[in-house]
N, CA, C and O atoms as a GROMACS GRO file, in nm:
protein
  540
    1MET      N    1   0.084  -0.117   0.000
    1MET     CA    2   0.000   0.000   0.000
    1MET      C    3   0.089   0.124   0.000
    1MET      O    4   0.103   0.190  -0.103
    2PHE      N    5   0.150   0.156   0.114
    2PHE     CA    6   0.246   0.266   0.119
    2PHE      C    7   0.385   0.205   0.114
    2PHE      O    8   0.406   0.094   0.161
    3ASP      N    9   0.476   0.277   0.058
    3ASP     CA   10   0.613   0.227   0.050
    3ASP      C   11   0.689   0.272   0.174
    3ASP      O   12   0.767   0.367   0.171
    4ILE      N   13   0.665   0.200   0.284
    4ILE     CA   14   0.730   0.233   0.411
    4ILE      C   15   0.822   0.116   0.446
    4ILE      O   16   0.778   0.002   0.456
    5GLY      N   17   0.948   0.145   0.465
    5GLY     CA   18   1.045   0.042   0.501
    5GLY      C   19   1.064   0.033   0.651
    5GLY      O   20   1.001   0.106   0.729
    6PHE      N   21   1.153  -0.059   0.690
    6PHE     CA   22   1.178  -0.080   0.833
    6PHE      C   23   1.241   0.044   0.897
    6PHE      O   24   1.208   0.077   1.010
    7THR      N   25   1.330   0.112   0.827
    7THR     CA   26   1.397   0.230   0.886
    7THR      C   27   1.298   0.342   0.911
    7THR      O   28   1.309   0.412   1.012
    8GLU      N   29   1.200   0.360   0.821
    8GLU     CA   30   1.098   0.464   0.843
    8GLU      C   31   1.012   0.430   0.964
    8GLU      O   32   0.979   0.519   1.043
    9LEU      N   33   0.975   0.304   0.979
    9LEU     CA   34   0.896   0.263   1.096
    9LEU      C   35   0.974   0.283   1.226
    9LEU      O   36   0.918   0.327   1.326
   10LEU      N   37   1.103   0.251   1.224
   10LEU     CA   38   1.187   0.270   1.342
   10LEU      C   39   1.198   0.418   1.377
   10LEU      O   40   1.193   0.453   1.495
   11LEU      N   41   1.212   0.504   1.278
   11LEU     CA   42   1.220   0.648   1.301
   11LEU      C   43   1.090   0.701   1.360
   11LEU      O   44   1.093   0.782   1.453
   12VAL      N   45   0.972   0.657   1.307
   12VAL     CA   46   0.843   0.701   1.360
   12VAL      C   47   0.828   0.653   1.504
   12VAL      O   48   0.778   0.728   1.588
   13GLY      N   49   0.870   0.530   1.534
   13GLY     CA   50   0.862   0.477   1.670
   13GLY      C   51   0.947   0.557   1.767
   13GLY      O   52   0.902   0.584   1.879
   14LEU      N   53   1.068   0.596   1.728
   14LEU     CA   54   1.156   0.675   1.815
   14LEU      C   55   1.098   0.813   1.841
   14LEU      O   56   1.103   0.863   1.954
   15VAL      N   57   1.042   0.877   1.737
   15VAL     CA   58   0.981   1.010   1.755
   15VAL      C   59   0.861   0.999   1.847
   15VAL      O   60   0.842   1.084   1.934
   16ALA      N   61   0.778   0.894   1.829
   16ALA     CA   62   0.661   0.875   1.915
   16ALA      C   63   0.704   0.851   2.060
   16ALA      O   64   0.641   0.901   2.152
   17LEU      N   65   0.811   0.776   2.080
   17LEU     CA   66   0.861   0.751   2.214
   17LEU      C   67   0.909   0.880   2.280
   17LEU      O   68   0.886   0.901   2.399
   18LEU      N   69   0.974   0.966   2.204
   18LEU     CA   70   1.023   1.092   2.259
   18LEU      C   71   0.908   1.189   2.288
   18LEU      O   72   0.910   1.259   2.389
   19VAL      N   73   0.807   1.192   2.198
   19VAL     CA   74   0.699   1.288   2.214
   19VAL      C   75   0.602   1.241   2.325
   19VAL      O   76   0.566   1.320   2.412
   20LEU      N   77   0.560   1.115   2.322
   20LEU     CA   78   0.459   1.066   2.415
   20LEU      C   79   0.520   1.016   2.547
   20LEU      O   80   0.456   1.024   2.652
   21GLY      N   81   0.637   0.967   2.542
   21GLY     CA   82   0.700   0.912   2.663
   21GLY      C   83   0.666   0.765   2.677
   21GLY      O   84   0.573   0.716   2.613
   22PRO      N   85   0.741   0.694   2.760
   22PRO     CA   86   0.722   0.550   2.774
   22PRO      C   87   0.591   0.513   2.844
   22PRO      O   88   0.544   0.400   2.828
   23GLU      N   89   0.531   0.603   2.922
   23GLU     CA   90   0.406   0.569   2.992
   23GLU      C   91   0.285   0.568   2.898
   23GLU      O   92   0.199   0.481   2.910
   24ARG      N   93   0.276   0.664   2.807
   24ARG     CA   94   0.158   0.678   2.721
   24ARG      C   95   0.174   0.609   2.586
   24ARG      O   96   0.075   0.595   2.514
   25LEU      N   97   0.292   0.565   2.547
   25LEU     CA   98   0.314   0.505   2.414
   25LEU      C   99   0.235   0.376   2.394
   25LEU      O  100   0.174   0.363   2.288
   26PRO      N  101   0.231   0.279   2.487
   26PRO     CA  102   0.152   0.157   2.461
   26PRO      C  103   0.003   0.185   2.440
   26PRO      O  104  -0.059   0.124   2.353
   27GLY      N  105  -0.055   0.275   2.516
   27GLY     CA  106  -0.197   0.310   2.499
   27GLY      C  107  -0.222   0.376   2.364
   27GLY      O  108  -0.323   0.349   2.300
   28ALA      N  109  -0.130   0.462   2.320
   28ALA     CA  110  -0.145   0.529   2.191
   28ALA      C  111  -0.134   0.429   2.076
   28ALA      O  112  -0.208   0.438   1.978
   29VAL      N  113  -0.041   0.333   2.087
   29VAL     CA  114  -0.027   0.231   1.982
   29VAL      C  115  -0.152   0.144   1.977
   29VAL      O  116  -0.200   0.113   1.868
   30ARG      N  117  -0.206   0.105   2.092
   30ARG     CA  118  -0.328   0.024   2.098
   30ARG      C  119  -0.445   0.100   2.034
   30ARG      O  120  -0.519   0.043   1.953
   31THR      N  121  -0.462   0.226   2.071
   31THR     CA  122  -0.571   0.306   2.015
   31THR      C  123  -0.556   0.322   1.864
   31THR      O  124  -0.655   0.313   1.790
   32THR      N  125  -0.434   0.346   1.818
   32THR     CA  126  -0.409   0.358   1.674
   32THR      C  127  -0.443   0.228   1.603
   32THR      O  128  -0.503   0.230   1.496
   33GLY      N  129  -0.406   0.116   1.661
   33GLY     CA  130  -0.438  -0.014   1.601
   33GLY      C  131  -0.588  -0.038   1.592
   33GLY      O  132  -0.637  -0.091   1.492
   34LEU      N  133  -0.662   0.000   1.696
   34LEU     CA  134  -0.808  -0.016   1.694
   34LEU      C  135  -0.871   0.068   1.582
   34LEU      O  136  -0.959   0.021   1.510
   35TRP      N  137  -0.825   0.194   1.570
   35TRP     CA  138  -0.881   0.281   1.466
   35TRP      C  139  -0.848   0.228   1.326
   35TRP      O  140  -0.933   0.233   1.237
   36VAL      N  141  -0.726   0.179   1.307
   36VAL     CA  142  -0.690   0.124   1.176
   36VAL      C  143  -0.776   0.002   1.145
   36VAL      O  144  -0.822  -0.015   1.032
   37GLY      N  145  -0.799  -0.083   1.244
   37GLY     CA  146  -0.885  -0.201   1.224
   37GLY      C  147  -1.028  -0.162   1.188
   37GLY      O  148  -1.088  -0.222   1.100
   38ARG      N  149  -1.081  -0.062   1.257
   38ARG     CA  150  -1.217  -0.015   1.226
   38ARG      C  151  -1.226   0.040   1.084
   38ARG      O  152  -1.323   0.014   1.013
   39LEU      N  153  -1.124   0.117   1.043
   39LEU     CA  154  -1.125   0.171   0.906
   39LEU      C  155  -1.119   0.059   0.803
   39LEU      O  156  -1.189   0.064   0.702
   40LYS      N  157  -1.037  -0.044   0.828
   40LYS     CA  158  -1.028  -0.154   0.733
   40LYS      C  159  -1.162  -0.227   0.722
   40LYS      O  160  -1.207  -0.259   0.612
   41ARG      N  161  -1.226  -0.253   0.836
   41ARG     CA  162  -1.356  -0.320   0.833
   41ARG      C  163  -1.461  -0.236   0.762
   41ARG      O  164  -1.542  -0.288   0.685
   42SER      N  165  -1.459  -0.106   0.787
   42SER     CA  166  -1.556  -0.017   0.720
   42SER      C  167  -1.536  -0.019   0.569
   42SER      O  168  -1.632  -0.028   0.493
   43PHE      N  169  -1.410  -0.010   0.526
   43PHE     CA  170  -1.383  -0.011   0.382
   43PHE      C  171  -1.419  -0.146   0.320
   43PHE      O  172  -1.468  -0.151   0.207
   44SER      N  173  -1.394  -0.255   0.391
   44SER     CA  174  -1.430  -0.386   0.335
   44SER      C  175  -1.582  -0.402   0.327
   44SER      O  176  -1.633  -0.461   0.232
   45ASN      N  177  -1.656  -0.350   0.426
   45ASN     CA  178  -1.803  -0.355   0.421
   45ASN      C  179  -1.857  -0.272   0.305
   45ASN      O  180  -1.948  -0.314   0.234
   46ILE      N  181  -1.801  -0.153   0.287
   46ILE     CA  182  -1.845  -0.067   0.176
   46ILE      C  183  -1.814  -0.134   0.043
   46ILE      O  184  -1.896  -0.130  -0.049
   47LYS      N  185  -1.697  -0.195   0.032
   47LYS     CA  186  -1.658  -0.264  -0.092
   47LYS      C  187  -1.754  -0.380  -0.121
   47LYS      O  188  -1.797  -0.397  -0.234
   48ALA      N  189  -1.788  -0.459  -0.018
   48ALA     CA  190  -1.880  -0.571  -0.037
   48ALA      C  191  -2.018  -0.523  -0.079
   48ALA      O  192  -2.082  -0.584  -0.164
   49GLU      N  193  -2.064  -0.413  -0.019
   49GLU     CA  194  -2.196  -0.360  -0.055
   49GLU      C  195  -2.199  -0.310  -0.199
   49GLU      O  196  -2.296  -0.332  -0.271
   50VAL      N  197  -2.092  -0.242  -0.241
   50VAL     CA  198  -2.085  -0.195  -0.380
   50VAL      C  199  -2.083  -0.313  -0.476
   50VAL      O  200  -2.148  -0.309  -0.580
   51GLU      N  201  -2.009  -0.419  -0.441
   51GLU     CA  202  -2.005  -0.536  -0.528
   51GLU      C  203  -2.142  -0.604  -0.537
   51GLU      O  204  -2.181  -0.651  -0.643
   52ARG      N  205  -2.216  -0.608  -0.425
   52ARG     CA  206  -2.351  -0.664  -0.427
   52ARG      C  207  -2.443  -0.582  -0.516
   52ARG      O  208  -2.523  -0.636  -0.593
   53GLU      N  209  -2.432  -0.449  -0.506
   53GLU     CA  210  -2.516  -0.362  -0.589
   53GLU      C  211  -2.484  -0.380  -0.737
   53GLU      O  212  -2.573  -0.384  -0.821
   54ILE      N  213  -2.355  -0.390  -0.767
   54ILE     CA  214  -2.316  -0.410  -0.907
   54ILE      C  215  -2.371  -0.542  -0.958
   54ILE      O  216  -2.420  -0.550  -1.070
   55GLY      N  217  -2.363  -0.646  -0.875
   55GLY     CA  218  -2.418  -0.776  -0.913
   55GLY      C  219  -2.567  -0.771  -0.930
   55GLY      O  220  -2.621  -0.830  -1.024
   56ALA      N  221  -2.637  -0.700  -0.842
   56ALA     CA  222  -2.782  -0.688  -0.852
   56ALA      C  223  -2.820  -0.610  -0.978
   56ALA      O  224  -2.917  -0.646  -1.045
   57ASP      N  225  -2.746  -0.506  -1.010
   57ASP     CA  226  -2.774  -0.430  -1.132
   57ASP      C  227  -2.754  -0.517  -1.255
   57ASP      O  228  -2.832  -0.509  -1.350
   58GLU      N  229  -2.650  -0.601  -1.253
   58GLU     CA  230  -2.624  -0.689  -1.367
   58GLU      C  231  -2.737  -0.791  -1.381
   58GLU      O  232  -2.781  -0.819  -1.493
   59ILE      N  233  -2.785  -0.845  -1.271
   59ILE     CA  234  -2.896  -0.941  -1.277
   59ILE      C  235  -3.022  -0.872  -1.328
   59ILE      O  236  -3.095  -0.928  -1.410
   60ARG      N  237  -3.048  -0.750  -1.279
   60ARG     CA  238  -3.165  -0.674  -1.327
   60ARG      C  239  -3.156  -0.649  -1.477
   60ARG      O  240  -3.255  -0.660  -1.549
   61ARG      N  241  -3.037  -0.616  -1.523
   61ARG     CA  242  -3.017  -0.588  -1.666
   61ARG      C  243  -3.042  -0.715  -1.748
   61ARG      O  244  -3.105  -0.708  -1.853
   62GLN      N  245  -2.995  -0.831  -1.700
   62GLN     CA  246  -3.017  -0.956  -1.773
   62GLN      C  247  -3.165  -0.991  -1.776
   62GLN      O  248  -3.216  -1.033  -1.880
   63LEU      N  249  -3.234  -0.974  -1.664
   63LEU     CA  250  -3.379  -1.003  -1.661
   63LEU      C  251  -3.455  -0.911  -1.756
   63LEU      O  252  -3.547  -0.954  -1.824
   64HIS      N  253  -3.415  -0.785  -1.759
   64HIS     CA  254  -3.480  -0.689  -1.850
   64HIS      C  255  -3.459  -0.732  -1.995
   64HIS      O  256  -3.552  -0.728  -2.075
   65ASN      N  257  -3.336  -0.772  -2.028
   65ASN     CA  258  -3.308  -0.817  -2.165
   65ASN      C  259  -3.388  -0.942  -2.199
   65ASN      O  260  -3.435  -0.955  -2.312
   66GLU      N  261  -3.403  -1.035  -2.105
   66GLU     CA  262  -3.482  -1.155  -2.129
   66GLU      C  263  -3.629  -1.120  -2.152
   66GLU      O  264  -3.695  -1.180  -2.237
   67ARG      N  265  -3.681  -1.024  -2.076
   67ARG     CA  266  -3.821  -0.982  -2.096
   67ARG      C  267  -3.839  -0.924  -2.235
   67ARG      O  268  -3.939  -0.952  -2.302
   68ILE      N  269  -3.744  -0.844  -2.278
   68ILE     CA  270  -3.753  -0.785  -2.411
   68ILE      C  271  -3.750  -0.895  -2.517
   68ILE      O  272  -3.827  -0.890  -2.613
   69LEU      N  273  -3.662  -0.994  -2.501
   69LEU     CA  274  -3.657  -1.104  -2.597
   69LEU      C  275  -3.787  -1.183  -2.597
   69LEU      O  276  -3.833  -1.224  -2.704
   70ASP      N  277  -3.847  -1.206  -2.481
   70ASP     CA  278  -3.974  -1.278  -2.474
   70ASP      C  279  -4.084  -1.199  -2.544
   70ASP      O  280  -4.163  -1.256  -2.619
   71LEU      N  281  -4.088  -1.068  -2.521
   71LEU     CA  282  -4.188  -0.985  -2.589
   71LEU      C  283  -4.168  -0.988  -2.740
   71LEU      O  284  -4.264  -0.991  -2.816
   72GLU      N  285  -4.042  -0.987  -2.781
   72GLU     CA  286  -4.013  -0.991  -2.925
   72GLU      C  287  -4.061  -1.123  -2.984
   72GLU      O  288  -4.118  -1.125  -3.093
   73ARG      N  289  -4.037  -1.236  -2.914
   73ARG     CA  290  -4.084  -1.365  -2.963
   73ARG      C  291  -4.236  -1.369  -2.971
   73ARG      O  292  -4.292  -1.421  -3.067
   74GLU      N  293  -4.302  -1.314  -2.869
   74GLU     CA  294  -4.448  -1.311  -2.871
   74GLU      C  295  -4.500  -1.231  -2.989
   74GLU      O  296  -4.597  -1.270  -3.054
   75MET      N  297  -4.435  -1.118  -3.016
   75MET     CA  298  -4.478  -1.035  -3.130
   75MET      C  299  -4.459  -1.111  -3.261
   75MET      O  300  -4.545  -1.107  -3.348
   76LYS      N  301  -4.346  -1.180  -3.275
   76LYS     CA  302  -4.322  -1.255  -3.398
   76LYS      C  303  -4.424  -1.367  -3.414
   76LYS      O  304  -4.472  -1.392  -3.524
   77GLN      N  305  -4.457  -1.435  -3.302
   77GLN     CA  306  -4.555  -1.543  -3.310
   77GLN      C  307  -4.694  -1.490  -3.340
   77GLN      O  308  -4.772  -1.556  -3.409
   78SER      N  309  -4.728  -1.371  -3.292
   78SER     CA  310  -4.860  -1.316  -3.321
   78SER      C  311  -4.869  -1.267  -3.466
   78SER      O  312  -4.976  -1.268  -3.526
   79ILE      N  313  -4.756  -1.225  -3.521
   79ILE     CA  314  -4.756  -1.180  -3.660
   79ILE      C  315  -4.753  -1.298  -3.754
   79ILE      O  316  -4.833  -1.305  -3.848
   80MET      N  317  -4.663  -1.394  -3.730
   80MET     CA  318  -4.651  -1.512  -3.815
   80MET      C  319  -4.670  -1.636  -3.729
   80MET      O  320  -4.575  -1.679  -3.664
   81PRO      N  321  -4.790  -1.694  -3.728
   81PRO     CA  322  -4.811  -1.816  -3.648
   81PRO      C  323  -4.726  -1.929  -3.704
   81PRO      O  324  -4.697  -1.929  -3.823
   82PRO      N  325  -4.684  -2.024  -3.621
   82PRO     CA  326  -4.599  -2.132  -3.670
   82PRO      C  327  -4.671  -2.216  -3.773
   82PRO      O  328  -4.792  -2.239  -3.763
   83ALA      N  329  -4.597  -2.262  -3.873
   83ALA     CA  330  -4.655  -2.343  -3.980
   83ALA      C  331  -4.688  -2.481  -3.926
   83ALA      O  332  -4.612  -2.538  -3.847
   84THR      N  333  -4.802  -2.537  -3.971
   84THR     CA  334  -4.840  -2.670  -3.926
   84THR      C  335  -4.787  -2.771  -4.024
   84THR      O  336  -4.789  -2.748  -4.145
   85THR      N  337  -4.738  -2.884  -3.974
   85THR     CA  338  -4.688  -2.989  -4.061
   85THR      C  339  -4.803  -3.083  -4.093
   85THR      O  340  -4.883  -3.115  -4.005
   86THR      N  341  -4.811  -3.128  -4.219
   86THR     CA  342  -4.921  -3.214  -4.261
   86THR      C  343  -4.880  -3.359  -4.268
   86THR      O  344  -4.965  -3.445  -4.290
   87GLY      N  345  -4.754  -3.390  -4.252
   87GLY     CA  346  -4.709  -3.528  -4.256
   87GLY      C  347  -4.709  -3.580  -4.398
   87GLY      O  348  -4.660  -3.512  -4.488
   88SER      N  349  -4.764  -3.702  -4.420
   88SER     CA  350  -4.762  -3.763  -4.552
   88SER      C  351  -4.879  -3.719  -4.638
   88SER      O  352  -4.881  -3.746  -4.758
   89ARG      N  353  -4.977  -3.651  -4.579
   89ARG     CA  354  -5.093  -3.606  -4.656
   89ARG      C  355  -5.057  -3.483  -4.738
   89ARG      O  356  -4.968  -3.407  -4.701
   90ASP      N  357  -5.127  -3.465  -4.845
   90ASP     CA  358  -5.110  -3.344  -4.924
   90ASP      C  359  -5.181  -3.230  -4.854
   90ASP      O  360  -5.272  -3.252  -4.775
   91ALA      N  361  -5.139  -3.108  -4.884
   91ALA     CA  362  -5.197  -2.992  -4.818
   91ALA      C  363  -5.344  -2.975  -4.853
   91ALA      O  364  -5.421  -2.927  -4.770
   92GLY      N  365  -5.387  -3.015  -4.975
   92GLY     CA  366  -5.524  -2.993  -5.017
   92GLY      C  367  -5.615  -3.111  -4.990
   92GLY      O  368  -5.737  -3.098  -5.002
   93SER      N  369  -5.559  -3.227  -4.953
   93SER     CA  370  -5.645  -3.344  -4.936
   93SER      C  371  -5.703  -3.349  -4.796
   93SER      O  372  -5.645  -3.298  -4.701
   94GLU      N  373  -5.818  -3.413  -4.786
   94GLU     CA  374  -5.884  -3.429  -4.658
   94GLU      C  375  -5.881  -3.576  -4.620
   94GLU      O  376  -5.871  -3.661  -4.709
   95PRO      N  377  -5.888  -3.608  -4.492
   95PRO     CA  378  -5.889  -3.749  -4.455
   95PRO      C  379  -6.016  -3.818  -4.508
   95PRO      O  380  -6.123  -3.758  -4.516
   96ALA      N  381  -6.000  -3.945  -4.544
   96ALA     CA  382  -6.113  -4.018  -4.601
   96ALA      C  383  -6.214  -4.048  -4.493
   96ALA      O  384  -6.178  -4.096  -4.385
   97ALA      N  385  -6.340  -4.022  -4.521
   97ALA     CA  386  -6.446  -4.050  -4.425
   97ALA      C  387  -6.494  -4.193  -4.447
   97ALA      O  388  -6.480  -4.248  -4.556
   98SER      N  389  -6.549  -4.252  -4.344
   98SER     CA  390  -6.597  -4.390  -4.359
   98SER      C  391  -6.720  -4.389  -4.450
   98SER      O  392  -6.806  -4.302  -4.440
   99SER      N  393  -6.723  -4.486  -4.536
   99SER     CA  394  -6.835  -4.491  -4.630
   99SER      C  395  -6.957  -4.549  -4.560
   99SER      O  396  -6.943  -4.622  -4.462
  100PRO      N  397  -7.076  -4.519  -4.609
  100PRO     CA  398  -7.196  -4.571  -4.545
  100PRO      C  399  -7.205  -4.723  -4.554
  100PRO      O  400  -7.277  -4.784  -4.475
  101ALA      N  401  -7.133  -4.785  -4.647
  101ALA     CA  402  -7.141  -4.929  -4.662
  101ALA      C  403  -7.066  -4.999  -4.549
  101ALA      O  404  -7.097  -5.113  -4.514
  102GLU      N  405  -6.966  -4.931  -4.491
  102GLU     CA  406  -6.890  -4.994  -4.383
  102GLU      C  407  -6.970  -4.987  -4.254
  102GLU      O  408  -7.025  -4.882  -4.220
  103PRO      N  409  -6.978  -5.100  -4.181
  103PRO     CA  410  -7.053  -5.096  -4.056
  103PRO      C  411  -6.973  -5.023  -3.949
  103PRO      O  412  -6.850  -5.036  -3.942
  104ALA      N  413  -7.043  -4.946  -3.868
  104ALA     CA  414  -6.978  -4.875  -3.758
  104ALA      C  415  -6.958  -4.973  -3.645
  104ALA      O  416  -7.038  -5.064  -3.626
  105SER      N  417  -6.853  -4.955  -3.570
  105SER     CA  418  -6.828  -5.047  -3.460
  105SER      C  419  -6.931  -5.021  -3.350
  105SER      O  420  -6.970  -4.906  -3.327
  106VAL      N  421  -6.973  -5.126  -3.284
  106VAL     CA  422  -7.074  -5.116  -3.180
  106VAL      C  423  -7.021  -5.184  -3.055
  106VAL      O  424  -6.938  -5.274  -3.062
  107ASP      N  425  -7.071  -5.140  -2.940
  107ASP     CA  426  -7.029  -5.205  -2.816
  107ASP      C  427  -7.124  -5.319  -2.784
  107ASP      O  428  -7.209  -5.353  -2.866
  108SER      N  429  -7.113  -5.380  -2.664
  108SER     CA  430  -7.193  -5.497  -2.627
  108SER      C  431  -7.342  -5.465  -2.619
  108SER      O  432  -7.424  -5.556  -2.632
  109ARG      N  433  -7.379  -5.340  -2.600
  109ARG     CA  434  -7.521  -5.304  -2.591
  109ARG      C  435  -7.581  -5.277  -2.728
  109ARG      O  436  -7.703  -5.260  -2.742
  110GLY      N  437  -7.494  -5.274  -2.830
  110GLY     CA  438  -7.544  -5.245  -2.964
  110GLY      C  439  -7.542  -5.098  -2.996
  110GLY      O  440  -7.596  -5.057  -3.099
  111ALA      N  441  -7.480  -5.015  -2.907
  111ALA     CA  442  -7.474  -4.871  -2.931
  111ALA      C  443  -7.335  -4.836  -2.984
  111ALA      O  444  -7.238  -4.905  -2.952
  112PRO      N  445  -7.325  -4.732  -3.064
  112PRO     CA  446  -7.193  -4.692  -3.112
  112PRO      C  447  -7.106  -4.644  -2.996
  112PRO      O  448  -7.158  -4.593  -2.897
  113PRO      N  449  -6.976  -4.661  -3.007
  113PRO     CA  450  -6.889  -4.619  -2.897
  113PRO      C  451  -6.897  -4.468  -2.878
  113PRO      O  452  -6.918  -4.393  -2.972
  114GLU      N  453  -6.879  -4.427  -2.754
  114GLU     CA  454  -6.885  -4.284  -2.723
  114GLU      C  455  -6.757  -4.216  -2.767
  114GLU      O  456  -6.647  -4.269  -2.747
  115GLN      N  457  -6.772  -4.104  -2.825
  115GLN     CA  458  -6.656  -4.025  -2.868
  115GLN      C  459  -6.613  -3.937  -2.752
  115GLN      O  460  -6.695  -3.865  -2.695
  116THR      N  461  -6.486  -3.942  -2.716
  116THR     CA  462  -6.435  -3.854  -2.611
  116THR      C  463  -6.390  -3.725  -2.675
  116THR      O  464  -6.309  -3.725  -2.768
  117PRO      N  465  -6.441  -3.615  -2.626
  117PRO     CA  466  -6.403  -3.487  -2.688
  117PRO      C  467  -6.257  -3.456  -2.654
  117PRO      O  468  -6.208  -3.489  -2.547
  118GLU      N  469  -6.191  -3.390  -2.748
  118GLU     CA  470  -6.053  -3.348  -2.725
  118GLU      C  471  -6.053  -3.236  -2.622
  118GLU      O  472  -6.144  -3.152  -2.621
  119PRO      N  473  -5.952  -3.233  -2.536
  119PRO     CA  474  -5.947  -3.122  -2.440
  119PRO      C  475  -5.921  -2.991  -2.514
  119PRO      O  476  -5.849  -2.988  -2.614
  120PRO      N  477  -5.980  -2.885  -2.465
  120PRO     CA  478  -5.961  -2.756  -2.534
  120PRO      C  479  -5.814  -2.714  -2.528
  120PRO      O  480  -5.747  -2.731  -2.426
  121ARG      N  481  -5.769  -2.660  -2.638
  121ARG     CA  482  -5.632  -2.611  -2.643
  121ARG      C  483  -5.626  -2.472  -2.581
  121ARG      O  484  -5.716  -2.390  -2.602
  122PRO      N  485  -5.521  -2.446  -2.506
  122PRO     CA  486  -5.511  -2.311  -2.448
  122PRO      C  487  -5.484  -2.208  -2.557
  122PRO      O  488  -5.400  -2.229  -2.645
  123ALA      N  489  -5.554  -2.100  -2.550
  123ALA     CA  490  -5.537  -1.993  -2.649
  123ALA      C  491  -5.410  -1.917  -2.618
  123ALA      O  492  -5.373  -1.899  -2.502
  124GLU      N  493  -5.344  -1.872  -2.724
  124GLU     CA  494  -5.224  -1.791  -2.704
  124GLU      C  495  -5.265  -1.656  -2.647
  124GLU      O  496  -5.359  -1.593  -2.696
  125PRO      N  497  -5.195  -1.611  -2.545
  125PRO     CA  498  -5.231  -1.481  -2.490
  125PRO      C  499  -5.196  -1.370  -2.589
  125PRO      O  500  -5.088  -1.366  -2.648
  126ALA      N  501  -5.291  -1.282  -2.604
  126ALA     CA  502  -5.268  -1.168  -2.692
  126ALA      C  503  -5.179  -1.068  -2.621
  126ALA      O  504  -5.194  -1.046  -2.501
  127PRO      N  505  -5.086  -1.004  -2.695
  127PRO     CA  506  -5.000  -0.905  -2.629
  127PRO      C  507  -5.083  -0.789  -2.579
  127PRO      O  508  -5.168  -0.736  -2.650
  128ARG      N  509  -5.057  -0.750  -2.456
  128ARG     CA  510  -5.131  -0.641  -2.396
  128ARG      C  511  -5.062  -0.509  -2.432
  128ARG      O  512  -4.941  -0.496  -2.418
  129PRO      N  513  -5.141  -0.411  -2.478
  129PRO     CA  514  -5.080  -0.283  -2.515
  129PRO      C  515  -5.032  -0.203  -2.394
  129PRO      O  516  -4.948  -0.115  -2.408
  130ASP      N  517  -5.085  -0.234  -2.274
  130ASP     CA  518  -5.046  -0.155  -2.158
  130ASP      C  519  -4.921  -0.212  -2.090
  130ASP      O  520  -4.876  -0.158  -1.989
  131ARG      N  521  -4.866  -0.316  -2.145
  131ARG     CA  522  -4.749  -0.380  -2.086
  131ARG      C  523  -4.623  -0.309  -2.133
  131ARG      O  524  -4.594  -0.306  -2.253
  132SER      N  525  -4.551  -0.254  -2.043
  132SER     CA  526  -4.426  -0.187  -2.079
  132SER      C  527  -4.313  -0.249  -1.997
  132SER      O  528  -4.335  -0.289  -1.883
  133PRO      N  529  -4.192  -0.259  -2.054
  133PRO     CA  530  -4.081  -0.320  -1.979
  133PRO      C  531  -4.041  -0.233  -1.861
  133PRO      O  532  -4.042  -0.110  -1.868
  134GLU      N  533  -4.007  -0.301  -1.753
  134GLU     CA  534  -3.965  -0.230  -1.633
  134GLU      C  535  -3.816  -0.202  -1.641
  134GLU      O  536  -3.740  -0.284  -1.693
  135PRO      N  537  -3.773  -0.090  -1.590
  135PRO     CA  538  -3.628  -0.060  -1.597
  135PRO      C  539  -3.549  -0.145  -1.503
  135PRO      O  540  -3.426  -0.132  -1.496
   0.00000   0.00000   0.00000
């Protein structure tokens, strides 16, 4: 930190001994050590707090960027819905319906089997115009 050698420390110690005297020198050194320790702890606490704030700001910035990317994806999906794949069927052909000549399958009671309805598909949420990104 400071470029202080052994000779400089010895000189400061001799001057302190002459000025304060042998009775008050140990108390002065102890008090000086306590104050230096308090300053070091204060600076380390301030440094840790600043590093936490910088980390929190970086996390906030990343979350904000992710929100913007999500909004951008939603806008693209609302403008151009994803293309559906038709598999082996042609785009213009429809599935073949059973002909009236074919018998419908029946259960033990002689009634046609019950059709289970497909569960409703969740609708895509429409982008809200009042939604603005948070800073």
